[in-house]
XYZ file of C-alpha atoms in Angstrom:
414
model
C -0.216 -34.820 -21.826
C -2.189 -36.895 -23.916
C -4.753 -36.178 -26.470
C -7.712 -37.066 -24.462
C -6.545 -35.175 -21.506
C -8.943 -32.561 -19.950
C -12.749 -32.194 -20.562
C -14.315 -34.832 -22.642
C -14.466 -33.402 -26.037
C -18.000 -34.646 -26.438
C -18.933 -32.170 -23.720
C -19.275 -29.358 -25.846
C -21.635 -27.317 -24.290
C -19.461 -27.156 -21.081
C -16.478 -26.516 -23.277
C -17.912 -23.456 -25.123
C -19.033 -22.184 -21.463
C -15.513 -22.602 -20.438
C -14.240 -20.722 -23.371
C -16.827 -17.935 -23.112
C -16.097 -17.231 -19.722
C -12.022 -17.251 -20.271
C -12.740 -14.672 -23.240
C -14.748 -12.519 -21.059
C -12.073 -12.677 -18.383
C -9.067 -12.055 -20.464
C -10.963 -9.088 -22.057
C -11.157 -7.819 -18.473
C -7.451 -8.164 -18.104
C -6.941 -6.247 -21.600
C -9.267 -3.383 -20.174
C -7.077 -3.293 -16.873
C -3.880 -3.032 -18.633
C -5.348 -0.623 -21.473
C -6.927 1.567 -18.633
C -3.978 1.861 -16.625
C -0.911 2.295 -19.286
C -2.905 4.316 -21.803
C -6.249 5.647 -20.677
C -5.805 7.096 -17.552
C -1.871 8.625 -18.316
C -3.717 10.197 -21.339
C -6.405 11.689 -19.376
C -4.217 12.661 -16.621
C -1.771 14.314 -18.685
C -4.941 16.374 -20.492
C -5.693 17.162 -16.938
C -2.374 18.740 -16.538
C -0.798 16.279 -14.108
C 3.131 16.148 -14.490
C 4.795 13.367 -16.809
C 6.815 12.608 -13.779
C 3.948 11.337 -11.755
C 2.216 9.624 -14.663
C 5.353 7.529 -15.306
C 5.144 5.998 -11.994
C 2.026 4.123 -13.213
C 4.453 1.927 -15.019
C 5.350 0.253 -11.903
C 2.435 -1.388 -11.484
C 3.332 -3.970 -14.387
C 5.263 -5.749 -11.284
C 2.240 -8.269 -10.614
C 2.283 -9.647 -14.050
C 6.169 -10.042 -13.722
C 6.295 -11.522 -10.258
C 2.948 -13.415 -10.338
C 4.986 -16.727 -10.453
C 5.573 -16.197 -6.992
C 2.013 -16.874 -5.675
C 0.999 -18.979 -8.415
C 1.604 -22.297 -6.532
C -1.236 -21.131 -4.135
C -3.767 -20.841 -6.937
C -4.578 -24.876 -6.707
C -7.362 -26.385 -8.733
C -9.967 -25.987 -5.593
C -9.239 -22.536 -5.277
C -9.635 -21.463 -8.984
C -13.494 -21.017 -9.158
C -13.345 -18.872 -6.046
C -10.260 -16.840 -7.174
C -11.954 -16.356 -10.631
C -14.959 -14.922 -9.129
C -13.853 -12.806 -6.529
C -10.973 -11.417 -8.280
C -12.846 -10.654 -11.311
C -15.614 -8.701 -9.418
C -13.562 -6.737 -6.862
C -11.295 -4.929 -9.478
C -14.757 -3.548 -10.772
C -15.668 -2.169 -7.465
C -12.262 -0.594 -7.002
C -12.292 0.780 -10.559
C -16.079 2.343 -9.801
C -14.653 4.109 -6.645
C -12.518 6.476 -8.928
C -15.528 7.752 -10.375
C -15.689 9.804 -6.968
C -12.352 11.248 -7.766
C -12.789 14.932 -8.421
C -11.865 16.001 -11.807
C -10.094 18.799 -13.698
C -6.192 20.132 -13.277
C -6.061 20.224 -9.504
C -8.510 17.437 -8.710
C -6.961 14.668 -10.698
C -3.412 16.027 -9.879
C -4.233 15.802 -5.793
C -5.490 12.437 -6.075
C -2.466 10.600 -8.079
C -1.275 8.735 -4.922
C -4.703 7.380 -4.136
C -5.452 6.708 -8.091
C -1.937 4.499 -7.997
C -2.820 2.763 -5.113
C -6.192 1.626 -6.453
C -4.380 0.727 -10.004
C -1.693 -1.311 -7.968
C -4.327 -3.264 -6.031
C -6.316 -3.760 -9.207
C -3.396 -5.075 -11.063
C -2.558 -7.317 -8.361
C -6.101 -9.032 -8.627
C -6.009 -9.087 -12.319
C -2.477 -10.823 -12.696
C -3.958 -13.612 -10.026
C -7.081 -13.977 -12.059
C -5.040 -14.420 -14.928
C -2.894 -17.106 -13.839
C -6.053 -18.921 -12.570
C -7.758 -18.739 -15.941
C -4.591 -20.025 -17.825
C -4.813 -23.053 -15.254
C -8.314 -23.585 -15.852
C -7.914 -23.638 -19.599
C -4.992 -25.879 -19.471
C -6.691 -28.371 -17.275
C -9.943 -28.135 -19.154
C -8.757 -28.086 -22.578
C -8.091 -31.268 -24.647
C -4.945 -31.449 -26.649
C -6.696 -30.534 -29.823
C -8.463 -27.927 -28.590
C -5.294 -25.707 -26.968
C -5.413 -23.332 -29.886
C -8.769 -22.118 -28.895
C -7.467 -21.408 -25.303
C -4.646 -19.324 -26.674
C -6.822 -17.502 -29.224
C -9.251 -16.417 -26.617
C -6.318 -15.204 -24.552
C -4.978 -13.204 -27.238
C -7.776 -11.851 -29.139
C -9.494 -10.967 -25.504
C -6.455 -8.964 -24.575
C -6.321 -6.873 -27.745
C -9.959 -6.406 -27.358
C -9.855 -5.204 -23.839
C -6.756 -3.004 -24.347
C -9.101 -1.340 -27.005
C -11.665 -0.540 -24.642
C -9.627 0.518 -21.837
C -7.383 2.716 -23.764
C -9.415 4.051 -26.714
C -13.332 3.801 -25.031
C -11.880 5.277 -21.805
C -10.421 8.393 -23.466
C -13.401 8.743 -25.850
C -15.848 8.557 -23.203
C -13.788 10.896 -21.049
C -14.190 13.751 -23.551
C -17.960 13.136 -24.050
C -18.940 12.335 -20.471
C -16.251 13.315 -18.106
C -14.079 11.480 -15.794
C -17.044 9.913 -13.620
C -18.885 8.675 -16.591
C -16.163 7.036 -18.403
C -15.152 5.001 -15.182
C -18.375 3.786 -14.325
C -18.797 2.446 -17.933
C -15.475 0.546 -17.607
C -16.400 -0.647 -14.267
C -19.729 -1.821 -15.479
C -17.518 -3.772 -18.186
C -15.411 -5.381 -15.684
C -18.471 -6.290 -13.170
C -20.280 -8.144 -16.572
C -16.869 -10.123 -17.182
C -16.412 -11.103 -13.477
C -20.217 -12.157 -13.573
C -19.777 -14.224 -16.330
C -18.096 -16.728 -13.900
C -21.528 -18.177 -13.093
C -21.296 -20.192 -16.354
C -18.439 -22.281 -15.684
C -19.443 -25.979 -15.655
C -19.453 -27.435 -11.977
C -16.698 -29.712 -10.770
C -13.000 -29.963 -11.994
C -12.343 -31.455 -15.315
C -9.346 -33.653 -13.822
C -9.292 -35.714 -10.789
C -7.069 -34.328 -7.857
C -3.602 -36.085 -7.741
C -2.316 -38.262 -5.070
C -0.518 -37.031 -2.193
C 2.971 -38.295 -3.845
C 2.347 -36.773 -7.102
C 1.628 -33.059 -5.937
C 4.204 -30.769 -7.927
C 3.121 -27.419 -6.943
C 6.113 -25.776 -5.640
C 8.089 -22.857 -7.808
C 11.524 -24.612 -7.234
C 9.946 -27.975 -8.887
C 8.747 -26.119 -12.042
C 11.907 -24.463 -12.633
C 13.774 -28.019 -12.337
C 11.175 -29.441 -14.874
C 12.854 -29.762 -18.306
C 9.663 -28.874 -20.005
C 9.236 -25.774 -17.919
C 13.079 -24.879 -19.077
C 12.180 -25.221 -22.649
C 9.093 -23.246 -22.355
C 11.175 -20.665 -20.697
C 13.706 -20.739 -23.395
C 11.229 -20.656 -26.072
C 9.540 -17.626 -24.665
C 12.608 -15.439 -24.277
C 13.601 -16.578 -27.964
C 10.236 -16.354 -29.723
C 8.928 -12.899 -28.271
C 12.426 -10.752 -28.671
C 12.165 -9.775 -32.122
C 8.208 -8.772 -32.201
C 8.808 -7.062 -28.729
C 11.491 -4.876 -30.204
C 9.159 -4.177 -33.032
C 6.056 -3.474 -31.226
C 7.976 -0.855 -28.763
C 9.361 1.164 -31.465
C 5.856 1.348 -33.561
C 4.741 4.810 -32.222
C 7.826 6.770 -32.679
C 8.465 4.743 -36.185
C 4.912 6.013 -37.230
C 5.535 9.821 -36.187
C 9.239 9.888 -37.658
C 7.950 8.532 -41.074
C 5.796 11.631 -41.367
C 2.471 10.832 -40.350
C 0.471 13.231 -38.109
C -0.610 12.644 -34.750
C -4.313 11.783 -35.941
C -3.227 9.679 -38.505
C -0.849 7.744 -36.039
C -4.168 7.266 -33.739
C -5.911 6.059 -36.552
C -2.828 3.314 -37.386
C -2.663 2.512 -33.684
C -6.019 2.484 -32.773
C -8.601 0.707 -35.044
C -6.269 -0.222 -37.568
C -4.002 -2.170 -35.142
C -6.920 -3.996 -33.700
C -7.948 -5.093 -36.997
C -4.638 -6.339 -37.753
C -4.031 -7.929 -34.161
C -7.537 -9.813 -34.486
C -6.823 -11.080 -38.080
C -3.412 -12.311 -37.062
C -4.887 -14.090 -33.921
C -7.227 -15.771 -36.313
C -4.546 -16.838 -38.557
C -2.356 -18.107 -35.848
C -5.462 -20.311 -34.384
C -5.915 -21.663 -37.984
C -2.345 -22.550 -38.169
C -1.975 -23.935 -34.318
C -4.993 -26.414 -35.142
C -5.220 -30.075 -34.486
C -1.751 -29.565 -32.474
C 0.100 -28.060 -35.279
C 1.652 -25.565 -32.955
C 5.647 -26.454 -34.103
C 4.564 -25.967 -37.885
C 2.774 -22.753 -36.869
C 5.533 -21.389 -35.154
C 8.174 -22.769 -37.979
C 5.472 -20.760 -40.672
C 5.324 -17.523 -38.683
C 8.956 -16.666 -37.803
C 10.058 -16.250 -41.143
C 6.958 -14.094 -42.098
C 7.857 -11.910 -38.870
C 11.340 -11.627 -40.389
C 10.286 -10.614 -43.528
C 8.204 -7.727 -42.185
C 11.085 -6.497 -39.850
C 13.447 -6.436 -42.858
C 10.815 -4.569 -45.004
C 10.601 -2.342 -42.261
C 14.637 -1.893 -42.279
C 14.480 -1.358 -45.980
C 11.920 1.653 -45.780
C 13.765 3.204 -42.853
C 16.517 6.143 -43.413
C 19.636 4.569 -44.589
C 17.448 1.534 -46.141
C 17.377 0.645 -49.989
C 13.465 1.610 -49.787
C 13.778 4.721 -47.640
C 11.925 7.770 -48.980
C 8.777 6.010 -49.771
C 5.316 7.083 -48.546
C 4.752 7.074 -44.697
C 1.798 4.806 -45.653
C 3.815 2.217 -46.930
C 5.600 2.342 -43.286
C 2.269 1.886 -41.745
C 1.114 -1.025 -43.904
C 4.261 -2.890 -42.964
C 3.870 -1.863 -39.017
C 0.352 -3.446 -39.488
C 1.796 -6.545 -41.335
C 4.337 -7.227 -38.505
C 1.385 -6.648 -35.677
C -0.584 -9.488 -37.580
C 2.239 -11.633 -37.672
C 3.289 -10.979 -34.140
C -0.289 -11.572 -33.003
C -0.368 -14.858 -34.888
C 3.097 -15.848 -32.940
C 1.644 -15.281 -29.741
C -1.289 -17.742 -30.295
C 0.792 -20.360 -31.500
C 3.465 -19.857 -28.875
C 0.955 -19.967 -26.280
C -0.743 -23.246 -27.757
C 2.663 -24.765 -27.337
C 3.318 -23.444 -23.835
C 0.130 -24.990 -22.905
C 1.618 -28.173 -23.979
C 4.517 -27.873 -21.806
C 2.740 -26.897 -18.569
C 1.768 -29.887 -16.239
C -1.541 -30.001 -15.829
C -1.606 -30.405 -12.006
C 0.821 -27.548 -11.669
C -0.592 -25.402 -14.313
C -0.793 -22.204 -12.559
C 2.755 -22.127 -11.689
C 4.119 -23.642 -15.033
C 2.278 -20.902 -17.243
C 2.660 -18.237 -14.907
C 6.557 -18.877 -15.085
C 6.155 -18.488 -18.691
C 4.379 -15.283 -18.695
C 6.448 -13.707 -16.198
C 9.450 -14.252 -18.715
C 7.443 -12.975 -21.243
C 6.909 -9.420 -19.319
C 10.513 -9.529 -18.535
C 11.178 -9.824 -22.377
C 8.859 -6.767 -23.271
C 10.572 -5.040 -20.617
C 13.982 -5.725 -21.690
C 13.553 -5.760 -25.380
C 11.261 -2.680 -25.624
C 14.093 -0.361 -23.371
C 16.788 -2.055 -25.258
C 15.417 -1.874 -28.711
C 14.769 1.780 -28.216
C 18.339 2.473 -26.910
C 19.436 0.548 -29.794
C 17.719 2.572 -32.320
C 18.905 5.786 -30.790
C 22.412 4.575 -31.153
C 22.400 2.533 -34.616
C 18.999 3.784 -36.128
C 15.811 2.190 -37.047
C 17.026 0.005 -39.856
C 19.885 -1.837 -37.975
C 17.487 -2.127 -35.022
C 14.982 -4.089 -37.377
C 17.612 -6.324 -38.770
C 18.607 -7.160 -35.358
C 14.750 -8.098 -34.737
C 14.578 -9.941 -37.883
C 17.789 -12.274 -37.176
C 16.193 -12.948 -33.746
C 13.325 -14.518 -35.285
C 15.597 -16.449 -37.683
C 17.481 -17.440 -34.684
C 14.448 -18.747 -32.919
C 13.280 -20.509 -36.048
C 16.541 -22.678 -35.776
C 15.848 -23.451 -32.008
C 12.019 -24.193 -33.132
C 13.230 -26.782 -35.939
C 16.451 -28.376 -34.325
C 15.620 -28.751 -30.452
C 12.962 -31.345 -29.840
C 11.874 -30.095 -26.458
C 10.726 -26.712 -28.229
C 9.407 -28.175 -31.202
C 7.278 -31.605 -30.806
C 8.165 -33.543 -27.715
C 5.321 -34.191 -25.674
C 5.655 -33.146 -21.506
C 6.522 -35.600 -19.383
C-alpha cells in the first residue's frame, strides 16, 4: 500500500470530515459497549435483578468476536448505507427501552426483552464498526493512518465513559426513562453525522479478477497472518492487567468510592493521554518504532505493579501508589492500541479492508476474553505479583517479535 494511496492529502476538508464522522461513530460504539456491560448491569443490580440474570449480558460480546464472518459482505458500495442505517437504528432500539417499567419488579420482568434489544444493538454496532474501519483504511493515506487509529481508541474510551458513567449518573437523577432517552439522543446524533461524509469512493473499484473479499482469501494472506500474530502477542500482557484493575485496587485498600474515582475520570484521562502519546509516536508511518518504544514502558509498569503487590519488594506502600501505577499502565496500554491499530491498517488490503480488519478485531476480542479469564485464574492461583510478572514477560516477548520479524515490523503489505 503506497504512501499516496487513499484520499488525496491535499483534500484536507474532506479528510477532516471523514475523521469527524469516524470519531462520532466510534464514540457511539463505545456508548453501546459501556451501556451494555457497565451502565445497564449497574442499574439492574440496584433494582434488585439477580446477578445470574445480569451475567447473561456478557453473551452479547459475540457479534464483536464473530463479525469477520459477515465482513466480506460489507463492500465499498454498501459502506455508506451501512454506516447510516446501522448507526440510526440503535438509537431507536435504545430509545424504546425508555418505555420499560422501572423499579425492582419492572426491570426484573423485562430482562428477556432487554437482552434481545441489546443483542440486536450489538449486532448493528459491530457491523458499523467494521464498515467504519474499512472506510478509514480505504480513505487515509499512509502518513495519516495514526489519525484513524487515534479517533478509534479515543472515541471508544469517551463513549464508554458516557455509556457507563453518564448513564448511571442520570439514572439516579432522572430515573430509567430519562437516562435512556439521553443516551438514545447521543446515538442518534452520532448516526446523523454520516451526512457529513464526502461523496464518492476514495479508490476506484477493483477489476473483477482482482476481487479478494472472501474470508478464506484473507486468512491465507501473509499480511493478515502477520497481523493476527501481532494482535495476539501485543495485546496479551495489557489485557491481563486491565482485567485485574478493579480487584487490585480493592485489595490494595481503596474504598469503593475511591475505586470509582480511579476507574472513572482518572482512567479516562490516563487513557486519552496515552492515546495522544500513541498518536505522536506513530506519526509519519512510525508504527513499528512506536510499538518498540511502548512495549518496554508497558513491561515496566507491570513489573512495578508486581513489586507493589503482596510478596513483592515494595509491598505495603500506599494504595495510591498502586492506583498511580495502574493509571500509568492504562496510559501505556492505550498508547499501544494506537500504534498496533496503525500497523494493522497498513497490513490490511484496501479492497478487502472490512474483512482483514474484522479478523484482527475478532482476534483482539478473543485475546480479551482468554487473557481476562486466564489472568484472573492465574492471579487466584499464583497471586497478583507473579501474574503481573507474566504480563511483563509477554510484553518483552512481543518486543522481540516486533524488532526481529520483518512482516510484523516494517514490510509493506502486498
